[in-house]
mmCIF file with all atom_site columns, C-alpha atoms in Angstrom:
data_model
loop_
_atom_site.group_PDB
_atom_site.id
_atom_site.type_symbol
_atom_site.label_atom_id
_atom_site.label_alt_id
_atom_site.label_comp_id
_atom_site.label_asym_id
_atom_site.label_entity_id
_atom_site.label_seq_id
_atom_site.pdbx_PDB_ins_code
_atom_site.Cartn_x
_atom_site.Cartn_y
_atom_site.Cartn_z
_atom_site.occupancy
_atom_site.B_iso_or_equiv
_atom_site.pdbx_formal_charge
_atom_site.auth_seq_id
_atom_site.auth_comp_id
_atom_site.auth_asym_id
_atom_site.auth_atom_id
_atom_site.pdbx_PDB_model_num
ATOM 1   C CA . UNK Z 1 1   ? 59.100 18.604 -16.923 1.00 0.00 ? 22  UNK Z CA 1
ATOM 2   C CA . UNK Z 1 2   ? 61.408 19.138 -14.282 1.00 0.00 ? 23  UNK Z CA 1
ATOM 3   C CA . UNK Z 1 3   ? 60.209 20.392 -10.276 1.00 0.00 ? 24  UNK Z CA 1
ATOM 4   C CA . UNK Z 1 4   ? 61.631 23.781 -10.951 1.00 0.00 ? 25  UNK Z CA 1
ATOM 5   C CA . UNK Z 1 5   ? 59.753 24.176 -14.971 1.00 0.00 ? 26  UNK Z CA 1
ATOM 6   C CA . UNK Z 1 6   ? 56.398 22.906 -12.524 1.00 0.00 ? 27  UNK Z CA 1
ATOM 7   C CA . UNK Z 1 7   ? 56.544 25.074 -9.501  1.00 0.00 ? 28  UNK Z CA 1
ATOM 8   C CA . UNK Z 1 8   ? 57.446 28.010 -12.447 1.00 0.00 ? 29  UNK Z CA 1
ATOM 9   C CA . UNK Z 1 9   ? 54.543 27.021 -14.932 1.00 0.00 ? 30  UNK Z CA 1
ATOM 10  C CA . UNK Z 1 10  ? 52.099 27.282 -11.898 1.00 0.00 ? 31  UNK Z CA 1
ATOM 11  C CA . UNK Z 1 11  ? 53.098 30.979 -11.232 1.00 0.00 ? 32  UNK Z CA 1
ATOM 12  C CA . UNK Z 1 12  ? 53.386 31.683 -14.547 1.00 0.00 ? 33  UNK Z CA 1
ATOM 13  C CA . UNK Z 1 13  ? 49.872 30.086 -15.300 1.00 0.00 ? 34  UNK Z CA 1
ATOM 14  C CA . UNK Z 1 14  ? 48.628 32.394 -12.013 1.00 0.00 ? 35  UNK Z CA 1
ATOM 15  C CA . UNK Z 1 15  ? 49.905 35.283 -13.516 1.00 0.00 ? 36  UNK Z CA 1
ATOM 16  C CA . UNK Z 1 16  ? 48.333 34.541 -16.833 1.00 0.00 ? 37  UNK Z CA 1
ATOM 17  C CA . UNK Z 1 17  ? 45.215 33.787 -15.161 1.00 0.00 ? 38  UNK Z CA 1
ATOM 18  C CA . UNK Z 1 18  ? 44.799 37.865 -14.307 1.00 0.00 ? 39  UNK Z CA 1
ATOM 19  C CA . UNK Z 1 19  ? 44.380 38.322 -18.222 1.00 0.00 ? 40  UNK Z CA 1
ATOM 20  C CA . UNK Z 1 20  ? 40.588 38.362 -20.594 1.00 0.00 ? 41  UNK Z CA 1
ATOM 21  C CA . UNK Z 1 21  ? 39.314 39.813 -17.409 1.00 0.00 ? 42  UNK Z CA 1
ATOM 22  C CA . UNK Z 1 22  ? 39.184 43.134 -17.967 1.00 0.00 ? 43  UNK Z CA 1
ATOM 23  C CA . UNK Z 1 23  ? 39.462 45.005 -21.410 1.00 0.00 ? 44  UNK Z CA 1
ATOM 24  C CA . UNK Z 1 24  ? 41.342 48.179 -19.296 1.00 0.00 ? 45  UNK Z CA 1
ATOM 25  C CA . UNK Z 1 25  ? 44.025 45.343 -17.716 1.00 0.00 ? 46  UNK Z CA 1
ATOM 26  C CA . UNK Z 1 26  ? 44.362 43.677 -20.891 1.00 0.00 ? 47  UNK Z CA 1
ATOM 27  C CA . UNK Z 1 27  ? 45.280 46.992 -22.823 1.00 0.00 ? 48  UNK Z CA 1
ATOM 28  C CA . UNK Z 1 28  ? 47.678 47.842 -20.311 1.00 0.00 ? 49  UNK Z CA 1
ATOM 29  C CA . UNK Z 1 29  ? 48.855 44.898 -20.342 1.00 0.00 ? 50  UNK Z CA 1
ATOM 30  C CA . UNK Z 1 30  ? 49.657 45.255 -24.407 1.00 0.00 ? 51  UNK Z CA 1
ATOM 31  C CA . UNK Z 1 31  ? 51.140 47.918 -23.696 1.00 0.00 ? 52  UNK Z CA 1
ATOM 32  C CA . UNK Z 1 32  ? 53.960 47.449 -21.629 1.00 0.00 ? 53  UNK Z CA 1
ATOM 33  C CA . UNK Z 1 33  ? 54.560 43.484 -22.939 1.00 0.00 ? 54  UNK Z CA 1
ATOM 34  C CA . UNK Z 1 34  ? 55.164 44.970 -26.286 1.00 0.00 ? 55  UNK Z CA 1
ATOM 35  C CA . UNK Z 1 35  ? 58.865 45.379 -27.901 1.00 0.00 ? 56  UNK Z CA 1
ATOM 36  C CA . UNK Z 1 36  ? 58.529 48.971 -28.002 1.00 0.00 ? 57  UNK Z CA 1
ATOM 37  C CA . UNK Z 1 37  ? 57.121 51.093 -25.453 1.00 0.00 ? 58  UNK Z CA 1
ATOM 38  C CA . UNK Z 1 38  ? 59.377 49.835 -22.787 1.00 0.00 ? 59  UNK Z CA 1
ATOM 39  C CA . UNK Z 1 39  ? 62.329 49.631 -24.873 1.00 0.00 ? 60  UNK Z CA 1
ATOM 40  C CA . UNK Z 1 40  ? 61.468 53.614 -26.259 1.00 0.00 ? 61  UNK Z CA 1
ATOM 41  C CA . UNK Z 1 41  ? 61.304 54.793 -22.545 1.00 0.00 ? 62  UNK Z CA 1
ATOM 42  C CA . UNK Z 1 42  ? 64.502 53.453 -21.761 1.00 0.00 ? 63  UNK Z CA 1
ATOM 43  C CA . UNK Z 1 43  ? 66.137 54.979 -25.216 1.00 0.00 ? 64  UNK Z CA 1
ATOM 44  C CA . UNK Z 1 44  ? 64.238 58.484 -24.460 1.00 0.00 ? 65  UNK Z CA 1
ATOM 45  C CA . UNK Z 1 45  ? 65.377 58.353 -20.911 1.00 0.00 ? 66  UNK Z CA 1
ATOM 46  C CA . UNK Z 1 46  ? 68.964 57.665 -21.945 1.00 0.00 ? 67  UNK Z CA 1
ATOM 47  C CA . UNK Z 1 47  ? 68.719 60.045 -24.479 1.00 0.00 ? 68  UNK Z CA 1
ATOM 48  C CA . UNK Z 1 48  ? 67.489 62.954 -21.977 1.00 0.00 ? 69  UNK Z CA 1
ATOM 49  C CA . UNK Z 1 49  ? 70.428 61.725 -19.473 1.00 0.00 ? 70  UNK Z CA 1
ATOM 50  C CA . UNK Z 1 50  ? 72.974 62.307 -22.015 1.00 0.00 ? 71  UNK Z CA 1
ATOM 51  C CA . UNK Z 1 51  ? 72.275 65.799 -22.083 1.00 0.00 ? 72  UNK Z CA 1
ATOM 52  C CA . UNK Z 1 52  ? 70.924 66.596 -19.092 1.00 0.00 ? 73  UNK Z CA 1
ATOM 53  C CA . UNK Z 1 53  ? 73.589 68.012 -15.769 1.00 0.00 ? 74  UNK Z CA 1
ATOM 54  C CA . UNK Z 1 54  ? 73.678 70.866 -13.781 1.00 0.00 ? 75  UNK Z CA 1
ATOM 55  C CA . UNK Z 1 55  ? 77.363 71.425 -14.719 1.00 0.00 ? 76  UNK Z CA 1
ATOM 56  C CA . UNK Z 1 56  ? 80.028 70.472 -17.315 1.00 0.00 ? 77  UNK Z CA 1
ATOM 57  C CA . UNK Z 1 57  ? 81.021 67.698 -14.618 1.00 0.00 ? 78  UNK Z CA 1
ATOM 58  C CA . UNK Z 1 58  ? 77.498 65.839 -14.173 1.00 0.00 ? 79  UNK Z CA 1
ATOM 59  C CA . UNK Z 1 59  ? 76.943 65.759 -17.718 1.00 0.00 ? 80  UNK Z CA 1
ATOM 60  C CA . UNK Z 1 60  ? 79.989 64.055 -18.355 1.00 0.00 ? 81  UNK Z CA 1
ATOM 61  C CA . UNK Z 1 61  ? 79.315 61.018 -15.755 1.00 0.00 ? 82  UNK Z CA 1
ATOM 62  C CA . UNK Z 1 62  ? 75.844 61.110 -16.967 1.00 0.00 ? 83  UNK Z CA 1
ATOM 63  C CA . UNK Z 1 63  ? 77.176 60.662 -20.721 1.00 0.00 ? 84  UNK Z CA 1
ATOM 64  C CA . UNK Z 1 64  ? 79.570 57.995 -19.279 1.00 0.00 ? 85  UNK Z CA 1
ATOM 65  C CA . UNK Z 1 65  ? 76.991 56.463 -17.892 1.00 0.00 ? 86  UNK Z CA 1
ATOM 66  C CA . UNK Z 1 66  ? 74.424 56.267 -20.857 1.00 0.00 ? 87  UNK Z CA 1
ATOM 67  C CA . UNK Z 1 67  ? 77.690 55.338 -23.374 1.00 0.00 ? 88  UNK Z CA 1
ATOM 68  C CA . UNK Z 1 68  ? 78.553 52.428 -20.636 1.00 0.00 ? 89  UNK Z CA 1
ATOM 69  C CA . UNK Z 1 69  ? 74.471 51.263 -21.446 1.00 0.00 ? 90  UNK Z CA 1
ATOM 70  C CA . UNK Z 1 70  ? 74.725 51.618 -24.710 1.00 0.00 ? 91  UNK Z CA 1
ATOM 71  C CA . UNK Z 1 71  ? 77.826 49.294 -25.144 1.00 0.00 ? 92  UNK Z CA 1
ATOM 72  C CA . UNK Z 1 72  ? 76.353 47.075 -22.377 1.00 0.00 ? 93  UNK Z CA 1
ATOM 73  C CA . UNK Z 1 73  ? 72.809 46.368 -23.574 1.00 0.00 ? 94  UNK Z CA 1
ATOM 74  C CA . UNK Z 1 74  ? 74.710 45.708 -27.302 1.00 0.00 ? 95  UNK Z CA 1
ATOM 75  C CA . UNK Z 1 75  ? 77.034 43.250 -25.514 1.00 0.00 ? 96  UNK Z CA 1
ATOM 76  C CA . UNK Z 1 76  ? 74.371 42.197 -23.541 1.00 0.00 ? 97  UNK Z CA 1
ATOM 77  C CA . UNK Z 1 77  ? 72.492 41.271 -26.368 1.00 0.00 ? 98  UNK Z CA 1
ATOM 78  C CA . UNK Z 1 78  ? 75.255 39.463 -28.043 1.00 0.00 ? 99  UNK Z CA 1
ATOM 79  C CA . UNK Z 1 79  ? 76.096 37.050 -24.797 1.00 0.00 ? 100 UNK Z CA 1
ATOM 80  C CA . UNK Z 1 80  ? 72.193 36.080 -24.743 1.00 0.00 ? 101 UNK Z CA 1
ATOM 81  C CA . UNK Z 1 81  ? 72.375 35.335 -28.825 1.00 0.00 ? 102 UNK Z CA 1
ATOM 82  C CA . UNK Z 1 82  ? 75.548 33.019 -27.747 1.00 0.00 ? 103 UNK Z CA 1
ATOM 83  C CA . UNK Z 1 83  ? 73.486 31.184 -25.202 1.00 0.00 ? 104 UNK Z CA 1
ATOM 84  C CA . UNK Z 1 84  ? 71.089 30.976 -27.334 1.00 0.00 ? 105 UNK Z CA 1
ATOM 85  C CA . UNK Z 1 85  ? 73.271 28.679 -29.807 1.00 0.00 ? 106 UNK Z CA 1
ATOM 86  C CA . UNK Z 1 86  ? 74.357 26.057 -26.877 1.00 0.00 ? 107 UNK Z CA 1
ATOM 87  C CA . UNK Z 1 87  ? 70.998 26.085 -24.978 1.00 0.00 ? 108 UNK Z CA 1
ATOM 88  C CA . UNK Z 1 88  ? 67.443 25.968 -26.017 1.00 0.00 ? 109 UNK Z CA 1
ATOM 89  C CA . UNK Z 1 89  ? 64.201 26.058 -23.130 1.00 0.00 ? 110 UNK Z CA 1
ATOM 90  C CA . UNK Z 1 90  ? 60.153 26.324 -25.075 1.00 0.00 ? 111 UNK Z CA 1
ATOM 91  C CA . UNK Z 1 91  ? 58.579 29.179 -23.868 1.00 0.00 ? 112 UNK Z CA 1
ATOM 92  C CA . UNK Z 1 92  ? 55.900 28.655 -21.265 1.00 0.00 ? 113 UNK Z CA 1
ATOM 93  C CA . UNK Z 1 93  ? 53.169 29.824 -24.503 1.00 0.00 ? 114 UNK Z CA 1
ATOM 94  C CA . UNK Z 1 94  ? 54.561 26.184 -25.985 1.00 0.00 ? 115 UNK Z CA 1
ATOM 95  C CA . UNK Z 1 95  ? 54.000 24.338 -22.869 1.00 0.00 ? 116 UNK Z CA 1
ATOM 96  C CA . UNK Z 1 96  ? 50.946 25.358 -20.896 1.00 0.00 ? 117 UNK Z CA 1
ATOM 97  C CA . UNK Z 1 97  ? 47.180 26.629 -22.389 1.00 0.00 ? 118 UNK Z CA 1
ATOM 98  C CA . UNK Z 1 98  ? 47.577 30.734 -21.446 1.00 0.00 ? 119 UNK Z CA 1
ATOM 99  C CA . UNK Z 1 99  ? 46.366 33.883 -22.736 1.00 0.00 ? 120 UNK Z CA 1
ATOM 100 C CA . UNK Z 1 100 ? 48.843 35.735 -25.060 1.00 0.00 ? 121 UNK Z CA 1
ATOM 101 C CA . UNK Z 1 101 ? 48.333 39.140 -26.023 1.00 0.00 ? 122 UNK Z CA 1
ATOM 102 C CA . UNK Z 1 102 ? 51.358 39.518 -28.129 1.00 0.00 ? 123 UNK Z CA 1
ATOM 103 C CA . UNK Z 1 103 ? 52.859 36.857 -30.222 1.00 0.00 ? 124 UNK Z CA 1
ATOM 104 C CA . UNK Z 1 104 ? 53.789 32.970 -30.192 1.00 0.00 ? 125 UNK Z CA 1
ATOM 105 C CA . UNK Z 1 105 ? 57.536 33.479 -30.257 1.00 0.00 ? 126 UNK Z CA 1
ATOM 106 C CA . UNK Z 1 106 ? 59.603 30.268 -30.626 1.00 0.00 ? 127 UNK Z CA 1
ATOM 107 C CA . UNK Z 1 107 ? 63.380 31.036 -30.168 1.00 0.00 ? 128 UNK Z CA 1
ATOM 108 C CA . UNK Z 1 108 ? 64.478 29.812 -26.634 1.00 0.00 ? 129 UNK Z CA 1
ATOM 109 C CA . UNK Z 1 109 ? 63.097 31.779 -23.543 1.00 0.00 ? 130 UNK Z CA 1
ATOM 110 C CA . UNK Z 1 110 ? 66.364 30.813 -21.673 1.00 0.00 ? 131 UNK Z CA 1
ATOM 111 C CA . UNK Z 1 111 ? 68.163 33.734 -21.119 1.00 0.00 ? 132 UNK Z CA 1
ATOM 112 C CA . UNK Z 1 112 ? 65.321 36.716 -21.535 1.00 0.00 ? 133 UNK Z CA 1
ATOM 113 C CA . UNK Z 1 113 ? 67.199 38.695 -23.747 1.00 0.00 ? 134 UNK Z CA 1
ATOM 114 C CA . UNK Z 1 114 ? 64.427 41.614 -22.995 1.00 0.00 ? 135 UNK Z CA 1
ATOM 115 C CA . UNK Z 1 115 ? 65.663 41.308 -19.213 1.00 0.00 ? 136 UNK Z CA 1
ATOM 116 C CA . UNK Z 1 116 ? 69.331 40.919 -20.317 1.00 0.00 ? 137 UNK Z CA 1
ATOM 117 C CA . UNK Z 1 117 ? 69.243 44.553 -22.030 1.00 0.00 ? 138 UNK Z CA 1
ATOM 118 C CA . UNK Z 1 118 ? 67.347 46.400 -19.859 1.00 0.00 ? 139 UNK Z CA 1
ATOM 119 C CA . UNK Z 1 119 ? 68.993 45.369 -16.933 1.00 0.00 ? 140 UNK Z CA 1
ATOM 120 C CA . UNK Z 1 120 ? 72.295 46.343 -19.446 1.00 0.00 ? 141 UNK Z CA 1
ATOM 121 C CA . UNK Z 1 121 ? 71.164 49.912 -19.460 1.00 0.00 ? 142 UNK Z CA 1
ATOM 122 C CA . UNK Z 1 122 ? 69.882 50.063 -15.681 1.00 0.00 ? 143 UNK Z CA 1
ATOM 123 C CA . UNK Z 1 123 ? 73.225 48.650 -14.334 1.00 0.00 ? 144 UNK Z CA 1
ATOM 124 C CA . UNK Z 1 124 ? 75.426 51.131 -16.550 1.00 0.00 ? 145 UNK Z CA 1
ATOM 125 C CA . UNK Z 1 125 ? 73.452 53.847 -15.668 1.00 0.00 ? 146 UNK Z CA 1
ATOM 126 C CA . UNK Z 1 126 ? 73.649 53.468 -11.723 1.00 0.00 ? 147 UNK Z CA 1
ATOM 127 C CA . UNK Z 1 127 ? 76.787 53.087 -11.871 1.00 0.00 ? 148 UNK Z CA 1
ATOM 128 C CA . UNK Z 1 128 ? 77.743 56.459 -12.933 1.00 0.00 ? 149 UNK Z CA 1
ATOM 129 C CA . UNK Z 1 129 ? 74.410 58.036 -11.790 1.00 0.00 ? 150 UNK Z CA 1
ATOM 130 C CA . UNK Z 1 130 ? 72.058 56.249 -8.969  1.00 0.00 ? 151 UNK Z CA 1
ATOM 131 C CA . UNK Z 1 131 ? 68.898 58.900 -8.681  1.00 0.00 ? 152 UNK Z CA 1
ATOM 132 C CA . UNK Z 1 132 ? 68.811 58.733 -12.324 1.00 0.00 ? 153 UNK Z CA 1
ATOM 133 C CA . UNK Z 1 133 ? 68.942 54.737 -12.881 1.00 0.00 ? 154 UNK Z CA 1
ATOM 134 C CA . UNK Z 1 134 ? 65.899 54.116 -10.306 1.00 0.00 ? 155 UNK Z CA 1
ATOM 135 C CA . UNK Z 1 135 ? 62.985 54.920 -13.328 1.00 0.00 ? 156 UNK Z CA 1
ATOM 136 C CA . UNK Z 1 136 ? 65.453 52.619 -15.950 1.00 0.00 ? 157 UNK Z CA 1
ATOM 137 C CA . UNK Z 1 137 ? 65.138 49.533 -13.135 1.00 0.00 ? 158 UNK Z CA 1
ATOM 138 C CA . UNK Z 1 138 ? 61.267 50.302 -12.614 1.00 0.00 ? 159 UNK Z CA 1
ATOM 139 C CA . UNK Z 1 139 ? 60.950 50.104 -16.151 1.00 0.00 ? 160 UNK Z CA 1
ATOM 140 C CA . UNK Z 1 140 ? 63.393 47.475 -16.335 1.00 0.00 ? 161 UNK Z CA 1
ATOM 141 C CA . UNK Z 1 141 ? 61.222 45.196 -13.662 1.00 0.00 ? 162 UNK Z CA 1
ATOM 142 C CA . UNK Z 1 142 ? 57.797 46.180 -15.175 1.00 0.00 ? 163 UNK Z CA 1
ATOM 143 C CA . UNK Z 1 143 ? 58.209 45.179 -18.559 1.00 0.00 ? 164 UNK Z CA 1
ATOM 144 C CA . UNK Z 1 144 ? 59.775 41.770 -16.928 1.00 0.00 ? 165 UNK Z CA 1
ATOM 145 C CA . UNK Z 1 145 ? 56.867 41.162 -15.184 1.00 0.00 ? 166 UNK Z CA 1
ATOM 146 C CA . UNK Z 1 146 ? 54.853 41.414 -18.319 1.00 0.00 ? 167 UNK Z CA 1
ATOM 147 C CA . UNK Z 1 147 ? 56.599 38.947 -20.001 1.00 0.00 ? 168 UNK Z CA 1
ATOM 148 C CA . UNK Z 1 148 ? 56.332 36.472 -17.497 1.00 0.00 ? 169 UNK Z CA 1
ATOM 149 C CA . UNK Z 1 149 ? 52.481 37.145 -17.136 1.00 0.00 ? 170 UNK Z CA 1
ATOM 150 C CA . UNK Z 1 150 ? 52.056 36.964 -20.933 1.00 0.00 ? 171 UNK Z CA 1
ATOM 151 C CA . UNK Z 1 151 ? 53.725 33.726 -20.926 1.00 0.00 ? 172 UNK Z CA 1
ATOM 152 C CA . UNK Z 1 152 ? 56.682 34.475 -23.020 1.00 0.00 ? 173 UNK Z CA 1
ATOM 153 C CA . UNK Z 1 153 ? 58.742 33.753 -20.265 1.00 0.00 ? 174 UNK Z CA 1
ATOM 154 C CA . UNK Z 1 154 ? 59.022 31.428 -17.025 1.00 0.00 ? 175 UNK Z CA 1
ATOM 155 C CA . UNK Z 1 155 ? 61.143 33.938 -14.019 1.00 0.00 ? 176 UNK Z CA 1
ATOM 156 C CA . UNK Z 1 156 ? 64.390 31.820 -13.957 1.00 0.00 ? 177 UNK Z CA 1
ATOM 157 C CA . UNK Z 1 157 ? 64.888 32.941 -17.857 1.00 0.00 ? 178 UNK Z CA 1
ATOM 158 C CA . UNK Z 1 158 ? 64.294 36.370 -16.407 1.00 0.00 ? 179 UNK Z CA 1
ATOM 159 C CA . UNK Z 1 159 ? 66.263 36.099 -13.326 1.00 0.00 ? 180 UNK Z CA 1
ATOM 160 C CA . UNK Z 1 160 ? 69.665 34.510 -15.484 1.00 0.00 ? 181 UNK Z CA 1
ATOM 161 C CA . UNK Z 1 161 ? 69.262 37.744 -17.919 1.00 0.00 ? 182 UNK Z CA 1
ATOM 162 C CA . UNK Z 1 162 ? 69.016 40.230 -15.769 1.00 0.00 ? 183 UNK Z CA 1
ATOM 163 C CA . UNK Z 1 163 ? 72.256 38.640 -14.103 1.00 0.00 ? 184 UNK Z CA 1
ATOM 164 C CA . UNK Z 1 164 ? 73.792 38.868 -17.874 1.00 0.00 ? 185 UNK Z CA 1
ATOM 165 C CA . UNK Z 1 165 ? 72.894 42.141 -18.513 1.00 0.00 ? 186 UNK Z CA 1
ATOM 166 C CA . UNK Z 1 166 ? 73.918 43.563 -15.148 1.00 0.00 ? 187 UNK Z CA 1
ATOM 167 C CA . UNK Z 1 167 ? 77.246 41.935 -15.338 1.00 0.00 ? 188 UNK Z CA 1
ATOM 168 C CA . UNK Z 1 168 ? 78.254 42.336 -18.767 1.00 0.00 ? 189 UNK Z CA 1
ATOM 169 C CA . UNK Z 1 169 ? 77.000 46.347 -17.752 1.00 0.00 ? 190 UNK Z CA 1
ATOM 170 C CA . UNK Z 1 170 ? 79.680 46.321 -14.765 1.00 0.00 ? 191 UNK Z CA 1
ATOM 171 C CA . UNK Z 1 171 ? 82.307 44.884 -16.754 1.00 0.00 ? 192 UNK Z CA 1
ATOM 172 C CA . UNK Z 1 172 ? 81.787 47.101 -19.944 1.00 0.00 ? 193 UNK Z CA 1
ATOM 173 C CA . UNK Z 1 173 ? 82.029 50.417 -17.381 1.00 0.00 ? 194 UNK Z CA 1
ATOM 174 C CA . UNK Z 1 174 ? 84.338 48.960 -15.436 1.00 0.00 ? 195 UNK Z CA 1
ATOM 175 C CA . UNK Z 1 175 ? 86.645 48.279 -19.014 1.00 0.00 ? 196 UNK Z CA 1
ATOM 176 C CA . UNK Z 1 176 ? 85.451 51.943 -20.338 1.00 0.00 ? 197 UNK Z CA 1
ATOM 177 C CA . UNK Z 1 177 ? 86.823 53.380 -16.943 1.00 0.00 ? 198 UNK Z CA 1
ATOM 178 C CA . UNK Z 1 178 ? 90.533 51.622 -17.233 1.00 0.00 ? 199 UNK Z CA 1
ATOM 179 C CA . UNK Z 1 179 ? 91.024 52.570 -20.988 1.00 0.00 ? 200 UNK Z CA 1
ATOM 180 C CA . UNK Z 1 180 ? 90.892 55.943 -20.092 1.00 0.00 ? 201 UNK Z CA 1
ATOM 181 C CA . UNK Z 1 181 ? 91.590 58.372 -21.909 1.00 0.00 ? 202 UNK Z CA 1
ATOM 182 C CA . UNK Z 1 182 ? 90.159 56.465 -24.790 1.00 0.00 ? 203 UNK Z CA 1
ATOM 183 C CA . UNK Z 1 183 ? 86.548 57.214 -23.436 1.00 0.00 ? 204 UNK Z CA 1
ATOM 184 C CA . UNK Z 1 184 ? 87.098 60.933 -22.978 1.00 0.00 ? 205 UNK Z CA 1
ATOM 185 C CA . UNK Z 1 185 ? 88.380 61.026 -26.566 1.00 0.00 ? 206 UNK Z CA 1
ATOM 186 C CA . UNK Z 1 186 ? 85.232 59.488 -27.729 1.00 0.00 ? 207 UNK Z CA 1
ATOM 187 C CA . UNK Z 1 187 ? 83.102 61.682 -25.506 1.00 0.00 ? 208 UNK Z CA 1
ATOM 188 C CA . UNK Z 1 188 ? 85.150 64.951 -26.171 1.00 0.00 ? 209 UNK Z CA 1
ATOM 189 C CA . UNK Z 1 189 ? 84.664 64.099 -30.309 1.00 0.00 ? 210 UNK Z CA 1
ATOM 190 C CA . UNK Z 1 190 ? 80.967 64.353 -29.477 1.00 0.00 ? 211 UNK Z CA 1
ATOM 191 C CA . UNK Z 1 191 ? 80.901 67.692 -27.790 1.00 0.00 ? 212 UNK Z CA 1
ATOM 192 C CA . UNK Z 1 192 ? 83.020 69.057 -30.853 1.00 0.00 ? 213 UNK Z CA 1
ATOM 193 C CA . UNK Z 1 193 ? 80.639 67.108 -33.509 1.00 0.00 ? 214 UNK Z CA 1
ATOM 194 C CA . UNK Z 1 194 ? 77.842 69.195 -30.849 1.00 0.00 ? 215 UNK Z CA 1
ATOM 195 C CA . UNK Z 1 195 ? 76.715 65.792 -30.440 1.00 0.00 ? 216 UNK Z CA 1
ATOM 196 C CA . UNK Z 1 196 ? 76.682 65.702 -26.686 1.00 0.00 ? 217 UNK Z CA 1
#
């Protein structure tokens, strides 16, 4: 084990070491580790964004926006499955004795895809609207945190997928914004469909 994987097992073990205290930290802990409360809050928040505007023109950067996360946490996704097919790191669950209130997973830890798409959708979605990406990134950071204190991940994995997600996020808006008038096609076919 390398001097980085030890100085990262002890905080992850420290973490860890906060859990089978208390039944009340332990559930909330559940909670927010698991694949689908975090991820729903995002998709509900996103979802409320893409309708929500005081006026025909902040609903349209807010649905720029959301469609910029949407592409970005799917790319996102696929850069992190890439990785995952040249590089392979155990989970900390593999390596050290800790508490895990969710599952044993054995692909590789290294990139967190989890951080990879939220950070996808958090990026996209300050980009085109920076009040309304601040709950995403507390969300985003949150369920992070749980991950590493479950064990599923050490903070490096986290740290290289936020920087995935953020940048593939930049580069999809920054693509959707120089194709134009592509993206106002896509966004005006919604409105008549009475989908946005």
């Amino acid at each position: 084990m390398n001097k980085l994987t030890a100085v990262e097992g002890d905080v992850v073990g420290w973490l860890n070491g906060l859990l089978g205290r208390s039944e009340a930290v332990d559930g909330a802990v559940s909670l927010l580790v698991s694949d689908y409360f975090v991820p729903l809050c995002i998709c509900f928040w996103m979802l409320g964004l893409w309708f929500q505007g005081r006026d025909a023109g902040s609903r349209d950067r807010n649905q720029r926006a959301v469609l910029g996360g949407a592409i970005g946490l799917g790319f996102a996704n696929l850069a992190v499955l890439i990785i995952n097919q040249f590089a392979f790191r155990d989970r900390p669950i593999a390596d050290l004795e800790l508490t895990n209130l969710l599952y044993a997973a054995t692909d590789s830890s290294f990139p967190s895809n989890p951080a990879a798409v939220a950070f996808a959708a958090a990026m996209a979605i300050w980009l085109g609207n920076r009040p309304a990406a601040v709950p995403v990134f507390a969300l985003a950071l949150v369920w992070c945190l749980m991950r590493v204190l479950n064990g599923l991940f050490y903070p490096t994995d986290i740290l290289a997928g936020a920087a995935i997600g953020a940048s593939v996020s930049w580069l999809i808006v920054t693509c959707l914004r120089r194709t134009e008038p592509v993206t106002t096609w896509v966004l005006e076919g919604a409105r008549f469909l009475r989908l946005a």
